[in-house]
Amino acid sequence: MSKYKSVNTAIINELKSIVGEKYVWTDPDKLEPYSHDEVMESKYKKTPEVVVLPRTAEEISKIVKLANQELIPVVPRGAGTGLACGAVAFYGGIILSTERMNQILEIDEQNLIMVTEPGVRTVEVQKAANDKGLFYAGDPCSGDSSFIGGNIATNAGGNKAVKYGTTRQQVAGIEIVTPEGDIVTLGGKLKKDSTGYCLTQLIAGSEGTLGIITKAYLKLSPLPKHEMHLLAIFPSAESAINIVPKIMHSGIIPTCVEFMDNKSVRCCEEFLEEKLPRSESGHYIIITIDGDNETVLEDQCVLIDELCTTNGGYEVLVADPNKIWKARKSFAEADRARSLILSAEDIVVPPSKITDIIKKIDDISKKYDVRIHCAAHAADGNVHAEILKENMDIEQWNKLLPLIQHEIYQYVYSLGGKLSGEHGIGYKRLDLMEEFANPVELKMMKAIKRALDPNNIMNPGKIVKV
Ligand SMILES: Cc1cc2nc3c(=O)[nH]c(=O)nc-3n(C[C@H](O)[C@H](O)[C@H](O)COP(=O)(O)OP(=O)(O)OC[C@H]3O[C@@H](n4cnc5c(N)ncnc54)[C@H](O)[C@@H]3O)c2cc1C
C-alpha cells in the first residue's frame, strides 16, 4: 500500500481547476467528519488528505484520471452512514463526496423507472415515487440519511427485503466512472437484458472498489394501497424466532418480519425514554404486510394472530407504525449510547437456520460474559448482533473480540451462512473475509479487482486484499 503518493499542492491545484476552488477542502475542521463512518472506534478513523465535491460524472472522470496518473487513492463517499468503514481513506488520498450530486433527474411513469444522481437521500427517492402514486422498495433503517449511491454500493437491505428484495433488486441500471476514469452506462430502462455479463449487478455491492456510481436507474412499482403493522410479543427469544418460518409457510408474503430480543427492546426503551409494550420480558416480532385489498390484509392479520398466540406468544398488537419503527430503527443508536465501542456483526444464514444462530449467540454471550444485543431482519436470515464493550478494559476487549467473532463465524459458515447480509465487508471485515470466504471465490474477486483497477487506486484496502 505504500506505493501511493501524497496529495501535494500541485495536485490540490489540479483538483481545484476541475471542480472549482470552493469544492476542494483541506481545512482540518472540514476534513474531520469525513474521517469515519458510523463505526466510532479510533482505529477505524483516518483523516483524509483532501475532500473533493464534484458536481458531474465528467468532473469525476477527470479526478480519477489524475489519481491514476499520480497514484493517489480515491474513496467514493455517500452520506457516511456505513457500518463497515468503507468510505474512510485508510491509505490517504482523496475522499470523493457525492453530496452535491443530489438531483432526481426523471420519473419515467411509462417505464416505471426513476433516474437519480447518487447523492439523493433514500427517503427523498421514496417520497418522490409516492408523490406520483408509485413505490420505491429500497428501505434501509438509515434511509432518512443514507444516499441512494451508498445503498447501491453496499447493496443495502432493510425493512422491505423479504417481499421486494435488497437494493440490487431495485436497480435496472447505473452510470459509473470506472477506476480508469471512463464513463459508462450499464443496463438502463430495460426490463430484461441477457447481453453478456451483468456488470450492473457486479458494481452493485462492490462498495466503491470497482467504480463510482454517478447515476442510478431505479425500478418503481404501483404504490400498495394499504399497509398494516403487527407487534407480536413472546416470552423467549426462541419462541419468537420459531414463529418466523411458520409465518413464511402460511401462504402470506410479508413485507418484513423483524426480531428484537428483550435486551434490545429494553435498551431502545431506555434510549428513547418511552415505555414499550411488555418490555419487562417481551421479545418482539414486528410484521408488516401490504397490498391493495384491505379485507385480504385483515384476514392475514387474523391468521398471524392465531399463529402467534397458539405458538406461545403473549399477545399480538396492531402496532402504531411510527412508534414501533422508531423503536426498531433506534436499535443501533441505543446500543451506541450504552457502549460507544461495540462490534456490529451483520451475520446472514439460510432463513431456516435463524433459530440456531440466535441460540448460539446467546451461548457465546454467556460463555464470554459479554453483552450481545440481537435484532434481525428475521425472515431474511440476517442477524445484527451487537457485541458491546461497555466497561471492559480495552486490552481485554481487543483480545476477546476476535475470539468471539471467530467462534460466531465458524458456526455461521457451518450453517451455510456468510459474513455480511447487507452492511458489506469494507475495511472492517477484511481479515475475516480472508479467513472465512471460499478461497476460489476470493481469487475470482481479486482477479476482477486487478483487471478493472490495475493501479488499485479505487477505494483500496476494502473487500479484498490485493
Ligand atoms: C442507524 C443505522 C441503520 C442502518 N440500517 C441499515 C439497514 O437497515 N440496512 C442496510 O443495508 N444498512 C443499514 N445501515 C448501514 C448504511 O446506512 C448502509 O450501508 C447505506 O447503504 C450506506 O449509504 P451511505 O450513503 O451512507 O454510504 P457511505 O457510508 O458513504 O458509503 C458506504 C460504501 O459505499 C461506497 N459508496 C458510497 N457512494 C458511492 C458511489 N456513489 N459510488 C460508489 N461507491 C459508493 C463507499 O465507498 C463505501 O464503501 C444502517 C446504518 C445506520 C447508522
Short mmCIF file of C-alpha atoms and ligand atoms in Angstrom, two decimals:
data_model
loop_
_atom_site.label_atom_id
_atom_site.label_comp_id
_atom_site.label_asym_id
_atom_site.label_seq_id
_atom_site.Cartn_x
_atom_site.Cartn_y
_atom_site.Cartn_z
CA MET A 1 0.00 0.00 0.00
CA SER A 2 2.99 2.33 0.50
CA LYS A 3 3.25 2.83 -3.26
CA TYR A 4 0.74 5.70 -3.06
CA LYS A 5 1.87 9.31 -3.34
CA SER A 6 0.78 12.11 -1.06
CA VAL A 7 -1.59 14.81 -2.25
CA ASN A 8 0.72 17.78 -2.86
CA THR A 9 -0.01 21.42 -3.69
CA ALA A 10 0.17 20.80 -7.44
CA ILE A 11 -2.49 18.09 -7.16
CA ILE A 12 -4.70 20.29 -4.96
CA ASN A 13 -4.46 22.99 -7.64
CA GLU A 14 -5.38 20.46 -10.35
CA LEU A 15 -8.40 19.36 -8.30
CA LYS A 16 -9.47 22.98 -7.86
CA SER A 17 -9.24 23.54 -11.59
CA ILE A 18 -11.55 20.52 -12.13
CA VAL A 19 -14.31 21.19 -9.56
CA GLY A 20 -13.75 24.80 -8.52
CA GLU A 21 -11.77 26.12 -5.54
CA LYS A 22 -14.82 26.14 -3.25
CA TYR A 23 -15.23 22.38 -3.52
CA VAL A 24 -11.75 21.22 -2.58
CA TRP A 25 -11.33 21.07 1.20
CA THR A 26 -8.12 20.70 3.16
CA ASP A 27 -9.06 22.57 6.33
CA PRO A 28 -8.78 20.03 9.25
CA ASP A 29 -12.17 21.09 10.69
CA LYS A 30 -13.85 20.32 7.39
CA LEU A 31 -11.98 17.02 6.98
CA GLU A 32 -12.88 15.62 10.42
CA PRO A 33 -16.47 14.49 9.62
CA TYR A 34 -15.04 12.51 6.68
CA SER A 35 -12.52 10.66 8.88
CA HIS A 36 -15.01 7.96 9.87
CA ASP A 37 -18.37 6.46 9.06
CA GLU A 38 -20.76 5.20 11.77
CA VAL A 39 -18.05 2.99 13.31
CA MET A 40 -16.61 5.07 16.13
CA GLU A 41 -13.53 3.19 17.32
CA SER A 42 -10.39 5.29 16.89
CA LYS A 43 -8.60 2.51 14.99
CA TYR A 44 -11.26 2.87 12.29
CA LYS A 45 -10.72 6.61 11.84
CA LYS A 46 -8.39 8.28 9.37
CA THR A 47 -8.38 11.91 8.33
CA PRO A 48 -8.29 12.22 4.54
CA GLU A 49 -5.72 14.43 2.84
CA VAL A 50 -8.41 16.20 0.87
CA VAL A 51 -12.19 16.10 0.36
CA VAL A 52 -13.43 16.88 -3.15
CA LEU A 53 -17.08 17.56 -4.00
CA PRO A 54 -17.64 17.17 -7.75
CA ARG A 55 -20.93 18.02 -9.45
CA THR A 56 -20.78 15.85 -12.59
CA ALA A 57 -19.57 12.49 -13.90
CA GLU A 58 -17.23 14.39 -16.25
CA GLU A 59 -15.53 16.05 -13.27
CA ILE A 60 -15.24 12.67 -11.53
CA SER A 61 -13.71 11.18 -14.68
CA LYS A 62 -11.01 13.88 -14.68
CA ILE A 63 -10.30 13.35 -10.95
CA VAL A 64 -9.98 9.57 -11.42
CA LYS A 65 -7.66 10.01 -14.42
CA LEU A 66 -5.50 12.37 -12.36
CA ALA A 67 -5.47 9.88 -9.47
CA ASN A 68 -4.24 7.11 -11.80
CA GLN A 69 -1.55 9.33 -13.24
CA GLU A 70 -0.33 10.38 -9.76
CA LEU A 71 -1.07 7.08 -7.93
CA ILE A 72 -3.44 8.55 -5.38
CA PRO A 73 -6.33 6.62 -3.79
CA VAL A 74 -9.89 7.80 -4.44
CA VAL A 75 -12.55 6.87 -1.89
CA PRO A 76 -16.15 7.41 -3.03
CA ARG A 77 -18.44 8.56 -0.25
CA GLY A 78 -22.19 8.94 0.16
CA ALA A 79 -23.74 10.04 3.46
CA GLY A 80 -21.16 8.21 5.58
CA THR A 81 -23.78 6.07 7.39
CA GLY A 82 -21.91 2.87 6.52
CA LEU A 83 -21.09 0.30 9.18
CA ALA A 84 -18.04 -1.31 7.54
CA CYS A 85 -15.61 1.66 7.30
CA GLY A 86 -15.92 1.52 3.51
CA ALA A 87 -15.94 5.29 2.98
CA VAL A 88 -12.79 6.05 5.01
CA ALA A 89 -9.45 6.85 3.32
CA PHE A 90 -7.17 4.48 5.25
CA TYR A 91 -4.42 4.75 2.63
CA GLY A 92 -4.61 8.51 2.25
CA GLY A 93 -5.69 10.31 -0.90
CA ILE A 94 -8.99 11.84 -1.92
CA ILE A 95 -12.41 11.43 -0.37
CA LEU A 96 -14.77 11.96 -3.27
CA SER A 97 -18.08 13.06 -1.79
CA THR A 98 -21.23 12.72 -3.92
CA GLU A 99 -23.24 15.11 -1.75
CA ARG A 100 -23.58 17.79 -4.46
CA MET A 101 -24.91 15.23 -6.96
CA ASN A 102 -28.34 15.32 -5.36
CA GLN A 103 -30.91 15.70 -8.14
CA ILE A 104 -33.73 13.39 -9.17
CA LEU A 105 -33.37 13.62 -12.94
CA GLU A 106 -36.51 11.87 -14.21
CA ILE A 107 -39.54 9.87 -13.14
CA ASP A 108 -40.49 7.83 -16.19
CA GLU A 109 -44.02 6.67 -15.36
CA GLN A 110 -44.36 4.72 -18.63
CA ASN A 111 -41.34 2.55 -17.98
CA LEU A 112 -41.67 2.71 -14.16
CA ILE A 113 -38.09 3.95 -13.75
CA MET A 114 -36.66 6.81 -11.70
CA VAL A 115 -33.32 8.25 -12.80
CA THR A 116 -31.36 9.87 -9.98
CA GLU A 117 -27.94 11.19 -9.15
CA PRO A 118 -26.08 9.24 -6.42
CA GLY A 119 -26.33 11.85 -3.65
CA VAL A 120 -30.14 11.81 -3.33
CA ARG A 121 -31.26 10.62 0.10
CA THR A 122 -33.14 7.31 0.14
CA VAL A 123 -36.14 8.93 1.84
CA GLU A 124 -36.34 11.52 -0.96
CA VAL A 125 -36.38 8.75 -3.58
CA GLN A 126 -39.21 7.04 -1.68
CA LYS A 127 -41.14 10.30 -1.30
CA ALA A 128 -40.75 11.34 -4.95
CA ALA A 129 -42.11 7.95 -6.03
CA ASN A 130 -45.02 8.15 -3.54
CA ASP A 131 -45.94 11.65 -4.79
CA LYS A 132 -46.62 10.06 -8.20
CA GLY A 133 -48.61 7.17 -6.66
CA LEU A 134 -45.58 4.93 -7.17
CA PHE A 135 -43.34 2.94 -4.90
CA TYR A 136 -39.58 2.53 -4.49
CA ALA A 137 -39.00 -0.60 -2.40
CA GLY A 138 -35.47 0.02 -1.04
CA ASP A 139 -35.83 0.84 2.65
CA PRO A 140 -32.76 0.60 4.92
CA CYS A 141 -33.27 1.73 8.54
CA SER A 142 -30.83 4.57 7.79
CA GLY A 143 -32.97 5.79 4.86
CA ASP A 144 -33.55 9.25 6.36
CA SER A 145 -29.82 9.95 5.97
CA SER A 146 -28.23 7.43 3.55
CA PHE A 147 -27.75 8.22 -0.15
CA ILE A 148 -29.06 6.08 -2.98
CA GLY A 149 -25.49 5.74 -4.36
CA GLY A 150 -24.34 4.36 -1.00
CA ASN A 151 -27.33 2.00 -0.92
CA ILE A 152 -26.42 0.58 -4.32
CA ALA A 153 -22.71 0.41 -3.49
CA THR A 154 -23.45 -1.64 -0.35
CA ASN A 155 -26.48 -3.50 -1.73
CA ALA A 156 -28.37 -2.22 1.29
CA GLY A 157 -31.19 -4.37 2.63
CA GLY A 158 -33.60 -3.18 5.26
CA ASN A 159 -37.25 -3.40 6.04
CA LYS A 160 -38.92 -4.46 2.81
CA ALA A 161 -36.39 -7.01 1.57
CA VAL A 162 -38.49 -10.08 2.43
CA LYS A 163 -41.07 -9.21 -0.20
CA TYR A 164 -39.19 -6.89 -2.55
CA GLY A 165 -35.51 -7.86 -2.26
CA THR A 166 -32.42 -5.80 -1.41
CA THR A 167 -31.25 -2.67 -3.26
CA ARG A 168 -29.76 -4.86 -6.00
CA GLN A 169 -33.26 -5.94 -6.99
CA GLN A 170 -34.35 -2.28 -7.27
CA VAL A 171 -31.66 -1.30 -9.77
CA ALA A 172 -32.23 -1.56 -13.53
CA GLY A 173 -29.08 0.30 -14.48
CA ILE A 174 -26.28 2.61 -13.42
CA GLU A 175 -23.85 5.05 -14.89
CA ILE A 176 -20.37 4.76 -13.40
CA VAL A 177 -16.95 6.27 -13.70
CA THR A 178 -14.63 3.27 -13.95
CA PRO A 179 -11.40 3.00 -11.93
CA GLU A 180 -9.54 4.16 -15.05
CA GLY A 181 -11.77 7.20 -15.49
CA ASP A 182 -14.13 6.13 -18.31
CA ILE A 183 -17.83 6.98 -18.09
CA VAL A 184 -20.17 4.11 -18.96
CA THR A 185 -23.87 3.28 -18.60
CA LEU A 186 -24.57 -0.32 -17.56
CA GLY A 187 -28.15 -1.53 -18.00
CA GLY A 188 -30.75 1.23 -18.16
CA LYS A 189 -34.52 1.27 -18.60
CA LEU A 190 -34.72 -2.30 -19.87
CA LYS A 191 -36.99 -4.89 -18.27
CA LYS A 192 -34.70 -7.71 -19.36
CA ASP A 193 -31.15 -7.92 -20.63
CA SER A 194 -29.07 -11.01 -21.45
CA THR A 195 -26.41 -9.09 -23.33
CA GLY A 196 -23.30 -10.56 -21.77
CA TYR A 197 -22.10 -10.31 -18.19
CA CYS A 198 -24.39 -8.41 -15.83
CA LEU A 199 -21.96 -5.65 -14.90
CA THR A 200 -24.68 -3.59 -13.19
CA GLN A 201 -25.03 -6.26 -10.54
CA LEU A 202 -21.26 -6.64 -10.25
CA ILE A 203 -20.92 -2.96 -9.37
CA ALA A 204 -23.93 -3.07 -7.01
CA GLY A 205 -22.49 -4.22 -3.69
CA SER A 206 -18.87 -3.55 -4.75
CA GLU A 207 -18.54 -0.81 -2.09
CA GLY A 208 -16.84 1.72 -4.33
CA THR A 209 -13.96 -0.63 -5.24
CA LEU A 210 -14.90 -1.09 -8.91
CA GLY A 211 -16.16 2.35 -9.87
CA ILE A 212 -18.08 5.41 -8.77
CA ILE A 213 -21.84 5.36 -9.33
CA THR A 214 -22.84 8.66 -10.91
CA LYS A 215 -26.41 7.88 -11.95
CA ALA A 216 -28.99 5.25 -10.98
CA TYR A 217 -31.96 3.82 -12.90
CA LEU A 218 -34.30 2.64 -10.15
CA LYS A 219 -37.27 0.32 -10.56
CA LEU A 220 -40.67 1.60 -9.44
CA SER A 221 -43.99 -0.16 -9.00
CA PRO A 222 -47.55 0.93 -8.19
CA LEU A 223 -47.85 2.05 -4.56
CA PRO A 224 -49.66 -0.62 -2.47
CA LYS A 225 -52.91 0.92 -1.20
CA HIS A 226 -52.70 -0.45 2.34
CA GLU A 227 -50.05 -1.36 4.87
CA MET A 228 -50.59 -2.98 8.27
CA HIS A 229 -48.14 -3.47 11.12
CA LEU A 230 -48.35 -6.05 13.89
CA LEU A 231 -46.28 -6.43 17.01
CA ALA A 232 -46.21 -10.00 18.35
CA ILE A 233 -44.65 -10.35 21.80
CA PHE A 234 -43.13 -13.58 23.05
CA PRO A 235 -41.76 -14.73 26.41
CA SER A 236 -38.47 -16.04 24.98
CA ALA A 237 -36.17 -15.35 22.04
CA GLU A 238 -36.61 -18.95 20.95
CA SER A 239 -40.41 -18.83 20.85
CA ALA A 240 -40.27 -15.50 18.99
CA ILE A 241 -37.82 -16.72 16.36
CA ASN A 242 -39.64 -20.05 15.97
CA ILE A 243 -42.70 -18.23 14.68
CA VAL A 244 -40.83 -16.82 11.66
CA PRO A 245 -40.85 -19.99 9.48
CA LYS A 246 -44.48 -20.60 10.47
CA ILE A 247 -45.47 -17.17 9.12
CA MET A 248 -43.36 -17.65 6.00
CA HIS A 249 -45.00 -21.02 5.27
CA SER A 250 -48.55 -19.78 5.90
CA GLY A 251 -49.05 -18.51 2.35
CA ILE A 252 -48.58 -14.87 3.37
CA ILE A 253 -45.71 -12.89 1.82
CA PRO A 254 -44.97 -10.26 4.44
CA THR A 255 -43.11 -7.06 3.59
CA CYS A 256 -40.92 -7.68 6.62
CA VAL A 257 -40.56 -9.86 9.68
CA GLU A 258 -38.22 -8.24 12.21
CA PHE A 259 -36.95 -9.60 15.51
CA MET A 260 -35.72 -7.72 18.60
CA ASP A 261 -34.53 -9.63 21.62
CA ASN A 262 -35.59 -8.42 25.05
CA LYS A 263 -32.19 -6.84 25.80
CA SER A 264 -32.58 -4.69 22.66
CA VAL A 265 -36.18 -3.80 23.49
CA ARG A 266 -35.13 -2.56 26.92
CA CYS A 267 -32.09 -0.76 25.59
CA CYS A 268 -34.23 1.09 23.00
CA GLU A 269 -36.84 1.90 25.63
CA GLU A 270 -34.17 3.43 27.86
CA PHE A 271 -32.67 5.36 24.96
CA LEU A 272 -35.99 6.73 23.70
CA GLU A 273 -37.35 7.26 27.22
CA GLU A 274 -40.65 5.80 26.03
CA LYS A 275 -42.46 2.82 27.50
CA LEU A 276 -42.61 -0.10 25.08
CA PRO A 277 -45.24 -2.85 25.44
CA ARG A 278 -44.31 -5.73 27.80
CA SER A 279 -40.72 -4.58 27.82
CA GLU A 280 -40.01 -6.31 31.15
CA SER A 281 -39.71 -9.70 29.46
CA GLY A 282 -41.03 -9.48 25.90
CA HIS A 283 -39.12 -10.45 22.76
CA TYR A 284 -40.55 -8.76 19.67
CA ILE A 285 -41.54 -9.88 16.23
CA ILE A 286 -42.67 -6.97 14.04
CA ILE A 287 -44.59 -7.93 10.94
CA THR A 288 -45.63 -5.62 8.12
CA ILE A 289 -47.92 -6.67 5.31
CA ASP A 290 -49.02 -4.59 2.34
CA GLY A 291 -51.40 -4.91 -0.61
CA ASP A 292 -54.39 -3.40 -2.37
CA ASN A 293 -57.20 -5.41 -0.79
CA GLU A 294 -57.86 -4.35 2.81
CA THR A 295 -60.06 -7.37 3.57
CA VAL A 296 -57.34 -9.79 2.47
CA LEU A 297 -54.85 -7.97 4.68
CA GLU A 298 -57.23 -8.11 7.66
CA ASP A 299 -57.63 -11.88 7.12
CA GLN A 300 -53.84 -12.20 7.05
CA CYS A 301 -53.61 -10.29 10.35
CA VAL A 302 -56.09 -12.72 11.91
CA LEU A 303 -54.06 -15.68 10.66
CA ILE A 304 -50.80 -14.20 12.02
CA ASP A 305 -52.50 -13.53 15.36
CA GLU A 306 -53.69 -17.15 15.56
CA LEU A 307 -50.25 -18.50 14.63
CA CYS A 308 -48.50 -16.37 17.24
CA THR A 309 -50.92 -16.97 20.11
CA THR A 310 -51.11 -20.74 19.52
CA ASN A 311 -47.30 -20.84 19.43
CA GLY A 312 -46.64 -19.31 22.82
CA GLY A 313 -46.98 -15.59 22.08
CA TYR A 314 -48.07 -13.31 24.96
CA GLU A 315 -50.14 -11.17 22.63
CA VAL A 316 -50.36 -9.64 19.17
CA LEU A 317 -50.97 -5.90 18.91
CA VAL A 318 -51.89 -3.78 15.93
CA ALA A 319 -48.86 -1.53 16.04
CA ASP A 320 -48.60 2.21 15.59
CA PRO A 321 -46.03 2.18 12.76
CA ASN A 322 -44.40 5.41 13.91
CA LYS A 323 -43.87 4.12 17.42
CA ILE A 324 -42.76 0.60 16.65
CA TRP A 325 -40.46 1.57 13.78
CA LYS A 326 -38.98 4.37 15.85
CA ALA A 327 -38.03 1.71 18.40
CA ARG A 328 -36.67 -0.73 15.81
CA LYS A 329 -34.74 1.97 13.96
CA SER A 330 -33.13 3.21 17.17
CA PHE A 331 -31.51 -0.20 17.81
CA ALA A 332 -28.00 0.80 16.66
CA GLU A 333 -28.11 4.26 18.22
CA ALA A 334 -29.41 2.91 21.53
CA ASP A 335 -26.57 0.38 21.68
CA ARG A 336 -24.06 3.12 20.85
CA ALA A 337 -25.43 5.24 23.70
CA ARG A 338 -24.89 2.30 26.04
CA SER A 339 -21.43 1.42 24.74
CA LEU A 340 -19.59 3.77 22.39
CA ILE A 341 -17.30 0.91 21.43
CA LEU A 342 -19.12 -2.08 20.05
CA SER A 343 -18.83 -4.51 17.19
CA ALA A 344 -21.88 -4.63 14.95
CA GLU A 345 -21.97 -8.04 13.27
CA ASP A 346 -24.16 -8.46 10.18
CA ILE A 347 -24.49 -12.24 10.07
CA VAL A 348 -26.54 -13.91 7.37
CA VAL A 349 -27.64 -17.56 7.43
CA PRO A 350 -30.20 -19.53 5.44
CA PRO A 351 -33.57 -18.43 6.88
CA SER A 352 -34.21 -21.96 8.20
CA LYS A 353 -31.10 -21.64 10.43
CA ILE A 354 -32.07 -18.39 12.15
CA THR A 355 -33.11 -20.20 15.36
CA ASP A 356 -29.74 -21.98 15.55
CA ILE A 357 -27.67 -18.83 15.19
CA ILE A 358 -29.70 -16.82 17.72
CA LYS A 359 -29.27 -19.65 20.24
CA LYS A 360 -25.53 -19.91 19.52
CA ILE A 361 -25.04 -16.16 20.00
CA ASP A 362 -26.77 -16.39 23.36
CA ASP A 363 -24.48 -19.30 24.37
CA ILE A 364 -21.39 -17.31 23.29
CA SER A 365 -22.57 -14.24 25.17
CA LYS A 366 -22.83 -16.33 28.36
CA LYS A 367 -19.56 -18.17 27.74
CA TYR A 368 -17.52 -14.94 27.42
CA ASP A 369 -19.68 -12.93 29.82
CA VAL A 370 -20.16 -10.23 27.17
CA ARG A 371 -23.40 -8.42 26.45
CA ILE A 372 -24.66 -9.12 22.92
CA HIS A 373 -27.87 -7.50 21.67
CA CYS A 374 -29.66 -9.04 18.68
CA ALA A 375 -32.09 -7.54 16.23
CA ALA A 376 -32.73 -9.34 12.99
CA HIS A 377 -34.30 -8.97 9.59
CA ALA A 378 -35.50 -12.38 10.69
CA ALA A 379 -37.21 -13.68 7.56
CA ASP A 380 -34.06 -12.80 5.58
CA GLY A 381 -31.87 -14.81 7.98
CA ASN A 382 -29.95 -11.58 8.68
CA VAL A 383 -28.95 -11.05 12.32
CA HIS A 384 -27.45 -7.82 13.63
CA ALA A 385 -25.58 -8.98 16.71
CA GLU A 386 -24.05 -6.04 18.55
CA ILE A 387 -21.22 -7.08 20.84
CA LEU A 388 -20.89 -4.34 23.48
CA LYS A 389 -17.60 -3.44 25.12
CA GLU A 390 -19.26 -1.44 27.91
CA ASN A 391 -16.78 -1.07 30.80
CA MET A 392 -14.41 -3.79 29.69
CA ASP A 393 -10.75 -2.87 29.67
CA ILE A 394 -9.68 -2.06 26.06
CA GLU A 395 -6.84 -4.63 26.08
CA GLN A 396 -9.22 -7.31 27.26
CA TRP A 397 -11.71 -6.23 24.54
CA ASN A 398 -9.05 -6.38 21.82
CA LYS A 399 -8.17 -9.91 22.95
CA LEU A 400 -11.72 -11.16 23.38
CA LEU A 401 -13.46 -9.74 20.31
CA PRO A 402 -11.52 -11.81 17.72
CA LEU A 403 -12.19 -14.97 19.74
CA ILE A 404 -15.90 -14.22 19.87
CA GLN A 405 -16.05 -13.36 16.16
CA HIS A 406 -14.09 -16.48 15.25
CA GLU A 407 -16.46 -18.69 17.21
CA ILE A 408 -19.54 -16.98 15.77
CA TYR A 409 -18.38 -17.13 12.14
CA GLN A 410 -17.11 -20.72 12.32
CA TYR A 411 -20.63 -21.64 13.31
CA VAL A 412 -22.21 -19.28 10.74
CA TYR A 413 -20.18 -20.86 7.92
CA SER A 414 -21.01 -24.37 9.16
CA LEU A 415 -24.68 -23.41 8.71
CA GLY A 416 -24.07 -22.19 5.14
CA GLY A 417 -24.04 -18.54 6.16
CA LYS A 418 -21.74 -15.59 5.42
CA LEU A 419 -20.05 -12.58 6.99
CA SER A 420 -22.42 -9.85 5.84
CA GLY A 421 -26.06 -9.76 4.82
CA GLU A 422 -26.27 -6.07 3.97
CA HIS A 423 -23.60 -3.83 5.53
CA GLY A 424 -20.72 -5.11 3.41
CA ILE A 425 -17.11 -6.03 4.10
CA GLY A 426 -15.46 -2.61 3.79
CA TYR A 427 -12.25 -2.30 5.77
CA LYS A 428 -13.68 -3.65 8.99
CA ARG A 429 -14.21 -7.24 7.86
CA LEU A 430 -11.17 -7.54 5.60
CA ASP A 431 -9.34 -10.05 7.81
CA LEU A 432 -12.50 -12.07 8.43
CA MET A 433 -13.03 -12.13 4.66
CA GLU A 434 -9.54 -13.61 4.14
CA GLU A 435 -10.20 -16.13 6.90
CA PHE A 436 -13.70 -17.29 6.03
CA ALA A 437 -14.50 -16.65 2.35
CA ASN A 438 -14.17 -19.54 -0.04
CA PRO A 439 -10.57 -19.28 -1.43
CA VAL A 440 -11.69 -19.75 -5.04
CA GLU A 441 -14.38 -17.09 -4.67
CA LEU A 442 -11.77 -14.79 -3.11
CA LYS A 443 -9.37 -15.49 -6.01
CA MET A 444 -12.10 -14.57 -8.52
CA MET A 445 -12.89 -11.34 -6.66
CA LYS A 446 -9.21 -10.35 -6.57
CA ALA A 447 -8.85 -11.10 -10.30
CA ILE A 448 -11.83 -8.85 -11.09
CA LYS A 449 -10.43 -6.06 -8.91
CA ARG A 450 -6.98 -6.27 -10.56
CA ALA A 451 -8.49 -6.34 -14.06
CA LEU A 452 -10.73 -3.31 -13.57
CA ASP A 453 -8.42 -1.26 -11.34
CA PRO A 454 -4.83 -2.07 -12.40
CA ASN A 455 -3.33 0.71 -10.27
CA ASN A 456 -5.51 -0.19 -7.25
CA ILE A 457 -6.48 3.43 -6.71
CA MET A 458 -10.26 2.92 -6.37
CA ASN A 459 -11.08 2.58 -2.66
CA PRO A 460 -8.05 0.39 -1.91
CA GLY A 461 -7.97 -1.91 1.10
CA LYS A 462 -11.70 -2.63 1.02
CA ILE A 463 -13.45 -6.02 0.50
CA VAL A 464 -10.31 -7.87 -0.69
CA LYS A 465 -6.58 -7.55 -0.12
CA VAL A 466 -4.83 -7.19 -3.48
C1 LIG B 1 -28.78 3.64 12.27
C2 LIG B 1 -28.36 2.88 11.05
C3 LIG B 1 -29.23 1.98 10.48
C4 LIG B 1 -28.84 1.25 9.35
N1 LIG B 1 -29.74 0.38 8.79
C5 LIG B 1 -29.40 -0.32 7.70
C6 LIG B 1 -30.32 -1.25 7.12
O1 LIG B 1 -31.45 -1.42 7.59
N2 LIG B 1 -29.91 -1.93 6.03
C7 LIG B 1 -28.67 -1.75 5.49
O2 LIG B 1 -28.35 -2.41 4.49
N3 LIG B 1 -27.79 -0.88 6.01
C8 LIG B 1 -28.12 -0.16 7.10
N4 LIG B 1 -27.21 0.72 7.64
C9 LIG B 1 -25.88 0.88 7.02
C10 LIG B 1 -25.78 2.02 5.98
O3 LIG B 1 -26.72 3.02 6.23
C11 LIG B 1 -25.93 1.49 4.57
O4 LIG B 1 -24.81 0.69 4.26
C12 LIG B 1 -26.07 2.57 3.47
O5 LIG B 1 -26.36 1.93 2.25
C13 LIG B 1 -24.82 3.43 3.30
O6 LIG B 1 -25.13 4.54 2.49
P1 LIG B 1 -24.26 5.87 2.56
O7 LIG B 1 -24.77 6.81 1.54
O8 LIG B 1 -24.22 6.38 3.94
O9 LIG B 1 -22.83 5.32 2.13
P2 LIG B 1 -21.40 5.56 2.77
O10 LIG B 1 -21.36 5.14 4.18
O11 LIG B 1 -20.94 6.93 2.47
O12 LIG B 1 -20.54 4.54 1.90
C14 LIG B 1 -20.73 3.15 2.01
C15 LIG B 1 -19.90 2.42 0.94
O13 LIG B 1 -20.40 2.74 -0.35
C16 LIG B 1 -19.40 3.36 -1.15
N5 LIG B 1 -20.07 4.40 -1.93
C17 LIG B 1 -20.87 5.39 -1.47
N6 LIG B 1 -21.35 6.11 -2.51
C18 LIG B 1 -20.84 5.56 -3.63
C19 LIG B 1 -20.97 5.86 -5.02
N7 LIG B 1 -21.72 6.86 -5.49
N8 LIG B 1 -20.30 5.07 -5.89
C20 LIG B 1 -19.55 4.03 -5.48
N9 LIG B 1 -19.39 3.72 -4.18
C21 LIG B 1 -20.04 4.47 -3.27
C22 LIG B 1 -18.35 3.87 -0.19
O14 LIG B 1 -17.07 3.91 -0.77
C23 LIG B 1 -18.44 2.84 0.93
O15 LIG B 1 -17.65 1.72 0.61
C24 LIG B 1 -27.55 1.44 8.78
C25 LIG B 1 -26.67 2.36 9.37
C26 LIG B 1 -27.06 3.06 10.49
C27 LIG B 1 -26.10 4.04 11.08
#
